[in-house]
mmCIF file of N, CA and C in Angstrom:
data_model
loop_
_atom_site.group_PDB
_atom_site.id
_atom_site.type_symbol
_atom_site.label_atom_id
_atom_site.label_comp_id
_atom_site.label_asym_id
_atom_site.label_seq_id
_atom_site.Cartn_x
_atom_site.Cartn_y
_atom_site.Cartn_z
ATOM 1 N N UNK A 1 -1.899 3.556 4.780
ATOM 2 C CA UNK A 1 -1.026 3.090 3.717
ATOM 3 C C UNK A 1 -1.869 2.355 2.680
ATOM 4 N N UNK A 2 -1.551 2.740 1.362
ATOM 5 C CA UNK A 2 -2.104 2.181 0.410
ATOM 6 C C UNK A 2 -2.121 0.513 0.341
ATOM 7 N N UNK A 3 -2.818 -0.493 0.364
ATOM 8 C CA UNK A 3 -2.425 -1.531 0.122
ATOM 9 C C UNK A 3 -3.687 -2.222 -1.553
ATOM 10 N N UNK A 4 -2.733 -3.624 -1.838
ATOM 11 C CA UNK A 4 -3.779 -4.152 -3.186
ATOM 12 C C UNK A 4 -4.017 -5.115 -2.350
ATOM 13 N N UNK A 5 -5.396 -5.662 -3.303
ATOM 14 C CA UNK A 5 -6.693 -6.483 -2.544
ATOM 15 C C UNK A 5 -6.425 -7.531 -3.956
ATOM 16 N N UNK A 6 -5.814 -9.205 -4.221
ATOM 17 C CA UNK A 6 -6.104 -9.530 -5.350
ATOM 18 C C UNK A 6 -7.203 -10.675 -5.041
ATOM 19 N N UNK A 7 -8.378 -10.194 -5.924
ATOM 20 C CA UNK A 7 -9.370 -11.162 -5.682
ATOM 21 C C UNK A 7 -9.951 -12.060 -7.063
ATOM 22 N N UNK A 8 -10.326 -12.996 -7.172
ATOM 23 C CA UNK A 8 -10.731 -13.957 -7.611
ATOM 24 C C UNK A 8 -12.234 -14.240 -8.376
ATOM 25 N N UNK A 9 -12.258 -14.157 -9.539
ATOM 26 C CA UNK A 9 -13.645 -13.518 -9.778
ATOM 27 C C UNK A 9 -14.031 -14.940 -10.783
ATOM 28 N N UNK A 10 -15.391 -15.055 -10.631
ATOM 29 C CA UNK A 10 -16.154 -16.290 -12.138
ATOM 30 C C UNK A 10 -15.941 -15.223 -13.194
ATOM 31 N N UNK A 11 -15.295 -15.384 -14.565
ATOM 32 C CA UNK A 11 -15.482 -14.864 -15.319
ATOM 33 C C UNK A 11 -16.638 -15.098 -16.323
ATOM 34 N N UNK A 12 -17.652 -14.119 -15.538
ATOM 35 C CA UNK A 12 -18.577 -14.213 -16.094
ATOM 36 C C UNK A 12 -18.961 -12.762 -16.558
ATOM 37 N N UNK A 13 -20.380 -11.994 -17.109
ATOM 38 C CA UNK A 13 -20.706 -10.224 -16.692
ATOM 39 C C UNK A 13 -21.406 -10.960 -15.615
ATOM 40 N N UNK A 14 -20.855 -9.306 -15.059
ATOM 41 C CA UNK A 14 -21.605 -8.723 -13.726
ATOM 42 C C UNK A 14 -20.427 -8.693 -12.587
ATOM 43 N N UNK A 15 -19.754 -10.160 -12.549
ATOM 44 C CA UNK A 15 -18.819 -9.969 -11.322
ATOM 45 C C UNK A 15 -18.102 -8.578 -11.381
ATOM 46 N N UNK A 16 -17.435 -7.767 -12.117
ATOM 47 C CA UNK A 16 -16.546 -6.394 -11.929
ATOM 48 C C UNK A 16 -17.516 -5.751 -10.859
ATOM 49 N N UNK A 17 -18.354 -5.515 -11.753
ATOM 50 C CA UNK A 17 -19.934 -4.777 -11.156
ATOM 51 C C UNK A 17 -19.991 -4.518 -9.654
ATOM 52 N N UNK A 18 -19.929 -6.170 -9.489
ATOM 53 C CA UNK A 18 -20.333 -6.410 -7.953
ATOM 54 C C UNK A 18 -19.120 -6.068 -7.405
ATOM 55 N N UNK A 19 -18.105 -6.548 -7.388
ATOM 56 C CA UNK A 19 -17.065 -5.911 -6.740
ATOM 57 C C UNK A 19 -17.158 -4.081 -6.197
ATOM 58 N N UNK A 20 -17.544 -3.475 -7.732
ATOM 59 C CA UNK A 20 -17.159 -2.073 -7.444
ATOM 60 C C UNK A 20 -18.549 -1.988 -6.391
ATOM 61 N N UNK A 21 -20.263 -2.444 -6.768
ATOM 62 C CA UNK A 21 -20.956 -2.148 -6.126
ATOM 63 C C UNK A 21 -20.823 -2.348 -4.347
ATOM 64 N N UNK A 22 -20.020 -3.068 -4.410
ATOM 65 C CA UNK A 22 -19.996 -3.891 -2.434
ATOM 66 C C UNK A 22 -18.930 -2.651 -2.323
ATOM 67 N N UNK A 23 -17.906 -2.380 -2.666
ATOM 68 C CA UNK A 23 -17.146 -1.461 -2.321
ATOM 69 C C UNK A 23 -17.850 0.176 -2.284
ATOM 70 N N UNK A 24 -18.790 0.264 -2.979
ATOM 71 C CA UNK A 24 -18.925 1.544 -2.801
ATOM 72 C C UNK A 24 -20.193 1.618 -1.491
ATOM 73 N N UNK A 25 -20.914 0.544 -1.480
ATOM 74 C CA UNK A 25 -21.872 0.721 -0.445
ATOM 75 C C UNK A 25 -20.738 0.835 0.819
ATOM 76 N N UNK A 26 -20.005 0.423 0.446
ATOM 77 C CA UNK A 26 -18.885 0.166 2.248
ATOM 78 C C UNK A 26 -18.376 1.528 2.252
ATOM 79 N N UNK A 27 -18.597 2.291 1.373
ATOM 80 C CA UNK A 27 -17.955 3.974 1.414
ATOM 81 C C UNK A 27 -16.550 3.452 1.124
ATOM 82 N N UNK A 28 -16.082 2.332 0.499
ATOM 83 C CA UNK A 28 -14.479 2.340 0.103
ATOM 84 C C UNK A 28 -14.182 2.777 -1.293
ATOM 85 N N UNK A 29 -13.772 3.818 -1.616
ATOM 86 C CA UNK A 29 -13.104 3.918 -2.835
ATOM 87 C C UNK A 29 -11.753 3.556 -3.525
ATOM 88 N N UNK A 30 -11.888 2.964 -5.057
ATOM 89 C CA UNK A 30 -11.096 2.273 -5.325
ATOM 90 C C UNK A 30 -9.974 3.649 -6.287
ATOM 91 N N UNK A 31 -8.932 3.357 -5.839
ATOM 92 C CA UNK A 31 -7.923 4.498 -6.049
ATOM 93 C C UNK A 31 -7.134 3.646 -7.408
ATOM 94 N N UNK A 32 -7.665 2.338 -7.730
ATOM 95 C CA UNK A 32 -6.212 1.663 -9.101
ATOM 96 C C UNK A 32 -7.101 0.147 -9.247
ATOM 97 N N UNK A 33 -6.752 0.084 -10.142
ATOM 98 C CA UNK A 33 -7.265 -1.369 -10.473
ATOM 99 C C UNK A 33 -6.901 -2.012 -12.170
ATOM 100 N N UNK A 34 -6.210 -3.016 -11.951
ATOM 101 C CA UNK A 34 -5.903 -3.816 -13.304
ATOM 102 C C UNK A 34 -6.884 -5.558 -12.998
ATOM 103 N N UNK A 35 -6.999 -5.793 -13.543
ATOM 104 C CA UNK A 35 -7.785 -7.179 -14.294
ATOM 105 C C UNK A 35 -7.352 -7.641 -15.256
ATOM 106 N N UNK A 36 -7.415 -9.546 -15.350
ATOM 107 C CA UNK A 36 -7.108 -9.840 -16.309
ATOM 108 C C UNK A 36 -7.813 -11.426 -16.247
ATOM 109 N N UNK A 37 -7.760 -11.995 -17.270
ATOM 110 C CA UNK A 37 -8.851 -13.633 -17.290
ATOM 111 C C UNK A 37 -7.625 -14.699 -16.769
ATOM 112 N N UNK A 38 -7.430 -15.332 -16.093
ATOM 113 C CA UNK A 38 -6.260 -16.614 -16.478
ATOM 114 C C UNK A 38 -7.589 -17.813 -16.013
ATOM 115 N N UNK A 39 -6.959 -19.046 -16.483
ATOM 116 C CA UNK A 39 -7.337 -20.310 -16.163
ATOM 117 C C UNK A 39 -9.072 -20.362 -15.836
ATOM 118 N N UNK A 40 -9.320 -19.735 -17.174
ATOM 119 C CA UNK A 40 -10.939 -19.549 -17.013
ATOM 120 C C UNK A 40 -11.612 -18.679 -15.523
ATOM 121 N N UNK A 41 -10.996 -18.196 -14.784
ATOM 122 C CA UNK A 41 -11.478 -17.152 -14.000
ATOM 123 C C UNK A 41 -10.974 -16.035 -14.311
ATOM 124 N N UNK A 42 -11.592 -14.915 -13.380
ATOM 125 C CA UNK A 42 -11.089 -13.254 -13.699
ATOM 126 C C UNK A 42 -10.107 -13.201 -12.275
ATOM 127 N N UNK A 43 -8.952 -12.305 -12.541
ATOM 128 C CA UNK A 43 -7.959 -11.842 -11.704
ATOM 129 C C UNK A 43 -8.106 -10.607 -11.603
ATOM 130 N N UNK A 44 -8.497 -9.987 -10.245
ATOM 131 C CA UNK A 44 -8.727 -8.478 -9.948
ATOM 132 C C UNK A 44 -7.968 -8.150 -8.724
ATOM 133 N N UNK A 45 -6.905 -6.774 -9.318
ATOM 134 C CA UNK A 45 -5.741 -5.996 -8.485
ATOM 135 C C UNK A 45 -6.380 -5.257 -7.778
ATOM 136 N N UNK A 46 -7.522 -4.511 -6.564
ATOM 137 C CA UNK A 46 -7.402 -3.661 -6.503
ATOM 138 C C UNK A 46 -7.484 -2.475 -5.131
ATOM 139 N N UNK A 47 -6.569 -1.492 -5.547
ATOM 140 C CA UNK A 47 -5.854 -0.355 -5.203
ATOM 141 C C UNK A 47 -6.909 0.537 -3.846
ATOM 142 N N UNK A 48 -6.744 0.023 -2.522
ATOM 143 C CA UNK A 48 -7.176 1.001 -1.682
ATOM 144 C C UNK A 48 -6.823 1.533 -0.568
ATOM 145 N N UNK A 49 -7.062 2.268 0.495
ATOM 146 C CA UNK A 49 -6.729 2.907 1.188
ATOM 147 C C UNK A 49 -6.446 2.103 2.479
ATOM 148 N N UNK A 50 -7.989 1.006 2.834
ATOM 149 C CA UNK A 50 -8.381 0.573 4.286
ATOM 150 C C UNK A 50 -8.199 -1.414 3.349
ATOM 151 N N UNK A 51 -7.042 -2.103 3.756
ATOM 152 C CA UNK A 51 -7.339 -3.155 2.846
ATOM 153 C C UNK A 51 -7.911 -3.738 3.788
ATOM 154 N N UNK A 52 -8.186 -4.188 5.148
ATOM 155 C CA UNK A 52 -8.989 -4.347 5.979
ATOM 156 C C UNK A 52 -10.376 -4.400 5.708
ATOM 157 N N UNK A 53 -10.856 -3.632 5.421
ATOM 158 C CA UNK A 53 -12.098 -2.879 5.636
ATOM 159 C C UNK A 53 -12.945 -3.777 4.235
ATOM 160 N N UNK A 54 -12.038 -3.228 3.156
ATOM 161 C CA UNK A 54 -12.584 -3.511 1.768
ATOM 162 C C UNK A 54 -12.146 -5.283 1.628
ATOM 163 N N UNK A 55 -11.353 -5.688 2.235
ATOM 164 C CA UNK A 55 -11.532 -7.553 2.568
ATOM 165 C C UNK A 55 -12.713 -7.817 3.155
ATOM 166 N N UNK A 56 -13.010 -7.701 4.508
ATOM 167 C CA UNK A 56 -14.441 -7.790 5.424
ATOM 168 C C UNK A 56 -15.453 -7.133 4.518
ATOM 169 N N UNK A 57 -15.667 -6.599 3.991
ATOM 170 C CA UNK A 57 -16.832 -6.189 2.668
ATOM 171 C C UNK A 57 -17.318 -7.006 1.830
ATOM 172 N N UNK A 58 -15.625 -7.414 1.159
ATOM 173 C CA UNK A 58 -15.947 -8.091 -0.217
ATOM 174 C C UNK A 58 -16.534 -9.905 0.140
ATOM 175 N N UNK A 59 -15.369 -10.223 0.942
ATOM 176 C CA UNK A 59 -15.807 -11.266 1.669
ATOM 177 C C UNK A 59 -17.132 -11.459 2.330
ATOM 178 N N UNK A 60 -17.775 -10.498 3.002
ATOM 179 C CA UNK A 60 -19.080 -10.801 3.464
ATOM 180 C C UNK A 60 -20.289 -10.928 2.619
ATOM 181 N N UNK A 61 -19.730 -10.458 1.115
ATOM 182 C CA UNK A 61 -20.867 -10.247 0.233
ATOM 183 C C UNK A 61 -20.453 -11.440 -0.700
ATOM 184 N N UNK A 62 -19.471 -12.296 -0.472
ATOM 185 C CA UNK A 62 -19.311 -14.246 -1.215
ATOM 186 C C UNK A 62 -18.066 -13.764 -2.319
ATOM 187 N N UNK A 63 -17.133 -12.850 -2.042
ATOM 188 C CA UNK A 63 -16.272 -11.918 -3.039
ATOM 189 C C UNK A 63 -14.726 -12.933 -2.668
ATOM 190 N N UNK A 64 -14.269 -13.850 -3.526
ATOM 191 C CA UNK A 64 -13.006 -14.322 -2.504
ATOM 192 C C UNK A 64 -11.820 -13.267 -2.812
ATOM 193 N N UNK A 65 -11.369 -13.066 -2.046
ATOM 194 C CA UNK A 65 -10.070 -12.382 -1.623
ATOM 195 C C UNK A 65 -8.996 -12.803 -1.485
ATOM 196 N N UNK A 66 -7.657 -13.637 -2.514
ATOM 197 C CA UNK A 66 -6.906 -14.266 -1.846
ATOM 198 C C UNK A 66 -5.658 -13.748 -1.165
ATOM 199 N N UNK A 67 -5.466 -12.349 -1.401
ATOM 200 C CA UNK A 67 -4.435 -11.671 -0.767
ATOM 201 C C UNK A 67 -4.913 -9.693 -0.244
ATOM 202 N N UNK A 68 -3.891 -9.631 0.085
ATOM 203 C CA UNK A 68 -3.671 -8.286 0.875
ATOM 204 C C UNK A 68 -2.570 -7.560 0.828
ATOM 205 N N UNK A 69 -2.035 -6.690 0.794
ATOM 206 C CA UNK A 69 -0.347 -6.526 0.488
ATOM 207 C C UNK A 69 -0.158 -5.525 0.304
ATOM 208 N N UNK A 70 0.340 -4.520 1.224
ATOM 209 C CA UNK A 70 1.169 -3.442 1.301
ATOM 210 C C UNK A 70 2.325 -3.328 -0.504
ATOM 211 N N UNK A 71 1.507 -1.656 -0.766
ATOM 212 C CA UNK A 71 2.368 -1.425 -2.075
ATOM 213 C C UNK A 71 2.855 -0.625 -1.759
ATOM 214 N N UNK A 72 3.943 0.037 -2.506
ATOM 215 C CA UNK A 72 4.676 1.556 -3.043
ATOM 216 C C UNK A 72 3.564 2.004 -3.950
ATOM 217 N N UNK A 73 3.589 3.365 -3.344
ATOM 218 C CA UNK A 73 2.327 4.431 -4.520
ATOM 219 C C UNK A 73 3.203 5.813 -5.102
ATOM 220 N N UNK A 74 3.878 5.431 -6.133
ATOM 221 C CA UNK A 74 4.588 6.124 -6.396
ATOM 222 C C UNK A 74 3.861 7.409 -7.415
ATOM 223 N N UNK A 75 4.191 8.518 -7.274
ATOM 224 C CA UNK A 75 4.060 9.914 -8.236
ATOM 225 C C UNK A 75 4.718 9.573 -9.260
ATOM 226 N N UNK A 76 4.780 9.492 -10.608
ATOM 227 C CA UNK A 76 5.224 9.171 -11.546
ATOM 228 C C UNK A 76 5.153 10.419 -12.701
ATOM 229 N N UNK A 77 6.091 10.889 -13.680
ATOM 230 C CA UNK A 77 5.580 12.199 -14.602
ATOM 231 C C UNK A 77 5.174 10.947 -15.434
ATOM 232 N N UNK A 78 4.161 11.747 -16.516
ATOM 233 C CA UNK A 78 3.173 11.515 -17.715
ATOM 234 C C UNK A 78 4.361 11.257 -18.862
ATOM 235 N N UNK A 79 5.116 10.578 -18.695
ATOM 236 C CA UNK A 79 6.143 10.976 -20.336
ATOM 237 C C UNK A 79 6.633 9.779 -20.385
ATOM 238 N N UNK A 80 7.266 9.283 -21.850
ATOM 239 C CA UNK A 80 8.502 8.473 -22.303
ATOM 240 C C UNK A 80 9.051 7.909 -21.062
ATOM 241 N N UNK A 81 9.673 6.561 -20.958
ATOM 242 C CA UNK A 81 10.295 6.455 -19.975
ATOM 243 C C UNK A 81 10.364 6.439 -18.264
ATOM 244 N N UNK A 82 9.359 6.999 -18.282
ATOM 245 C CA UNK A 82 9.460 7.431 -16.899
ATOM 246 C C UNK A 82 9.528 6.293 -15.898
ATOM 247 N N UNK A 83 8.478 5.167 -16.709
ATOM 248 C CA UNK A 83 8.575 4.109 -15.851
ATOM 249 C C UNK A 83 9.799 3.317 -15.798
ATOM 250 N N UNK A 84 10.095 2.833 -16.770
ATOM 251 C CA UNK A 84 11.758 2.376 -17.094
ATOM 252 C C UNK A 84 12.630 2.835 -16.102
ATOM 253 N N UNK A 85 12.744 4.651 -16.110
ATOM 254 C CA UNK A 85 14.050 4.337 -14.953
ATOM 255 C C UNK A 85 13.407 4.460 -13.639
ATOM 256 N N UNK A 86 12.344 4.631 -13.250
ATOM 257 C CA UNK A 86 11.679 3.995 -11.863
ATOM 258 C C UNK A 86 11.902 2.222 -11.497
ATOM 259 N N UNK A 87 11.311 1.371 -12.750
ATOM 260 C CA UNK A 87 11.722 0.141 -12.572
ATOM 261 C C UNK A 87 13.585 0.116 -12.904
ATOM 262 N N UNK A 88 14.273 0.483 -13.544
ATOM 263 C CA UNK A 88 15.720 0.488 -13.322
ATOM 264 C C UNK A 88 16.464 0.405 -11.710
ATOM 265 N N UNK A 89 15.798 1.702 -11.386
ATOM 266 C CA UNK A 89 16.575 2.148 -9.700
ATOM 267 C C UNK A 89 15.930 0.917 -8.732
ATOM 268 N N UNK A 90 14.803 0.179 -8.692
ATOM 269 C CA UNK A 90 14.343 -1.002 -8.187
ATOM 270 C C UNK A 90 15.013 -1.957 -8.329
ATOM 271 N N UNK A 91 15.206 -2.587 -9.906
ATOM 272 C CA UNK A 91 16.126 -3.572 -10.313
ATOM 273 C C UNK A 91 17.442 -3.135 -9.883
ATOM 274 N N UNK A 92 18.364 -1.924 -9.890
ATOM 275 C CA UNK A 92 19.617 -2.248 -9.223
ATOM 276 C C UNK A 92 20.063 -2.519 -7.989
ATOM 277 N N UNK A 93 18.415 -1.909 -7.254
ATOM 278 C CA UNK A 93 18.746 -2.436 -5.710
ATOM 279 C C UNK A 93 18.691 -4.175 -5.416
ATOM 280 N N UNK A 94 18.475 -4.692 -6.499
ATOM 281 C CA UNK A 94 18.416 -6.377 -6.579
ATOM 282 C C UNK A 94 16.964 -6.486 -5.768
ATOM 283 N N UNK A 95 15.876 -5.461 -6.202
ATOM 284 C CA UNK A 95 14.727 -6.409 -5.889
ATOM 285 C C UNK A 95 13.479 -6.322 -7.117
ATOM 286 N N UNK A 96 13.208 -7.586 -6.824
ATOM 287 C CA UNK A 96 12.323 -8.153 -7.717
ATOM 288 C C UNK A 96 10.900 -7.735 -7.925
ATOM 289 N N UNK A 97 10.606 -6.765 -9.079
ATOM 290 C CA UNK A 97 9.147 -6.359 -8.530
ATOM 291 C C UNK A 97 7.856 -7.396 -9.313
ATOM 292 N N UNK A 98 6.659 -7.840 -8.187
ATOM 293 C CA UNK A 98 5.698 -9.085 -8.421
ATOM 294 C C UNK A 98 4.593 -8.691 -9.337
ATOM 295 N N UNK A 99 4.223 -7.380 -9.227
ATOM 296 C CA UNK A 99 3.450 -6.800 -9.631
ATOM 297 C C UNK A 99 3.279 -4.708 -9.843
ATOM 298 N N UNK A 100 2.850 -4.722 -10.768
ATOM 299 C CA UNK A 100 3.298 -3.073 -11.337
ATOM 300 C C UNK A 100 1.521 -2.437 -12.172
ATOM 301 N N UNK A 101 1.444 -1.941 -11.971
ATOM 302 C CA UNK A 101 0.270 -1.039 -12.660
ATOM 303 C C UNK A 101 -0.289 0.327 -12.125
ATOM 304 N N UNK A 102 -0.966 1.234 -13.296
ATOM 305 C CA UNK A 102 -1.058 2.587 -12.472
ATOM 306 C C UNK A 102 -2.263 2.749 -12.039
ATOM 307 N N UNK A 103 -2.480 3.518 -11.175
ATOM 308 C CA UNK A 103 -3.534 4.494 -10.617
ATOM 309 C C UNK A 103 -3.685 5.750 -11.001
ATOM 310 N N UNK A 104 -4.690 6.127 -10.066
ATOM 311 C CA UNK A 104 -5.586 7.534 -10.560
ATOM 312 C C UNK A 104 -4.426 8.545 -10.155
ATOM 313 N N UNK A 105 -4.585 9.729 -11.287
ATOM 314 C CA UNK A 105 -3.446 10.411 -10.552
ATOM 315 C C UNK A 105 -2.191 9.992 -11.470
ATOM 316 N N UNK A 106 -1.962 9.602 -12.118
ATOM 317 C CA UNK A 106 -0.437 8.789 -12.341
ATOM 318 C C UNK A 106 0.192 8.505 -11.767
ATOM 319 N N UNK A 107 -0.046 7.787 -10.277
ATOM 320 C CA UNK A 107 0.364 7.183 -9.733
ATOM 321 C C UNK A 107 1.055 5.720 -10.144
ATOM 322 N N UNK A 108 1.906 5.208 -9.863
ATOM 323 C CA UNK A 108 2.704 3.796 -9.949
ATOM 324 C C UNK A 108 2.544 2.978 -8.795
ATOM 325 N N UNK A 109 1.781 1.736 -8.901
ATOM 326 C CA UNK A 109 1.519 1.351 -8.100
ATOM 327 C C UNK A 109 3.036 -0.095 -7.998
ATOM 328 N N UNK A 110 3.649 -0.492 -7.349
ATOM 329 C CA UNK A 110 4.575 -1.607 -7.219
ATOM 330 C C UNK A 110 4.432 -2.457 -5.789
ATOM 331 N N UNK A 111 4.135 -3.833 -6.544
ATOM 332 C CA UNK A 111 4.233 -4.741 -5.409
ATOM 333 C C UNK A 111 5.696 -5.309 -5.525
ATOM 334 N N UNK A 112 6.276 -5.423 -4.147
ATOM 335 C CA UNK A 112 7.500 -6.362 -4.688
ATOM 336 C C UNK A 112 8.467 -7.176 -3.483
ATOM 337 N N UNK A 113 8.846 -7.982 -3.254
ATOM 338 C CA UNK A 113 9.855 -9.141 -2.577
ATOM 339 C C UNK A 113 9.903 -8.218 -1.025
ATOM 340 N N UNK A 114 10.756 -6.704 -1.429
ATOM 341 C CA UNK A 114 11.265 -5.992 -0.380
ATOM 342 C C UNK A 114 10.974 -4.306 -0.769
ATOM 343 N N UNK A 115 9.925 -4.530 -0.378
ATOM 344 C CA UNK A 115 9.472 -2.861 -0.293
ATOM 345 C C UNK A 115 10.572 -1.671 0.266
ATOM 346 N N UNK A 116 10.806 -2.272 1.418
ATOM 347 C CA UNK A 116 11.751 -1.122 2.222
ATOM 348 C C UNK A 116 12.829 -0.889 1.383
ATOM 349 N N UNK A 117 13.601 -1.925 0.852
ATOM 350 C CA UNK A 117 14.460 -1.679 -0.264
ATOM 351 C C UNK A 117 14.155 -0.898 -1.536
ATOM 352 N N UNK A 118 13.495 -1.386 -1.793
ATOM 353 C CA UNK A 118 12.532 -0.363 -3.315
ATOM 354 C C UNK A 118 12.223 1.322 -2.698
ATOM 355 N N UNK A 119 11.560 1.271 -1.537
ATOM 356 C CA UNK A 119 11.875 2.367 -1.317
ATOM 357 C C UNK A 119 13.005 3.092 -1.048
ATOM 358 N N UNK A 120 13.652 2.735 -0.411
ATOM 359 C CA UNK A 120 14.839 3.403 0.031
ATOM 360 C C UNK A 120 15.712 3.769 -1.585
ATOM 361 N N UNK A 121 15.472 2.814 -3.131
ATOM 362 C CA UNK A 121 16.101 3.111 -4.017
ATOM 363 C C UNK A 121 15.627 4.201 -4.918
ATOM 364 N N UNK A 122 14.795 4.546 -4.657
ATOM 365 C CA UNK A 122 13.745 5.956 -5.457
ATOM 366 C C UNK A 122 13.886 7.147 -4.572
#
């Protein structure tokens, strides 16, 4: 099962780098990934297969990791809208989604409150 890895970066160059470099020596490939700066550090989403595996990696190489978390990897079409009524059928099941961005593939990646619910509404 797909899960996101959100880790904690100095926003400085080089940290992305290292991230992707520790991951690829571990043979983990990264299937999605969003980033963004808050509160003078870097915030990194990202999207893999073994979140296990690619935690014990990043972590062993001084990478902090503060979460782990089972997503929905949704198939999504390329067009207008598409996401809208994907997030619609979520929101009417009354759950709250935490986090949203795509992957390779056009994939839809959704973190949210109650997965099983989100799924069961798509």
């Amino acid at each position: 099962m797909a899960q996101d890895l959100t880790i904690h970066l100095e926003d400085r160059p080089g940290t992305l780098a290292e991230v992707g470099e520790v991951l690829g020596k571990a043979g983990i490939n990264i299937d999605g990934l969003c980033g963004f700066p808050s509160e003078g550090k870097g915030v990194l989403h990202v999207l893999v297969e073994d979140g296990a595996r690619a935690k014990t990696a990043l972590e062993s190489a001084g990478v902090s990791v503060s979460g782990l978390r089972d997503v929905l990897l949704l198939e999504i079409k390329d067009r207008p809208g598409a996401f809208g009524e994907t997030a619609r059928k979520i929101a009417n099941a009354g759950v709250n989604v935490n986090l949203a961005y795509l992957a390779t593939g056009t994939r839809l990646v959704i973190v949210a409150d109650d997965l099983a619910r989100a799924r069961t509404a798509l």
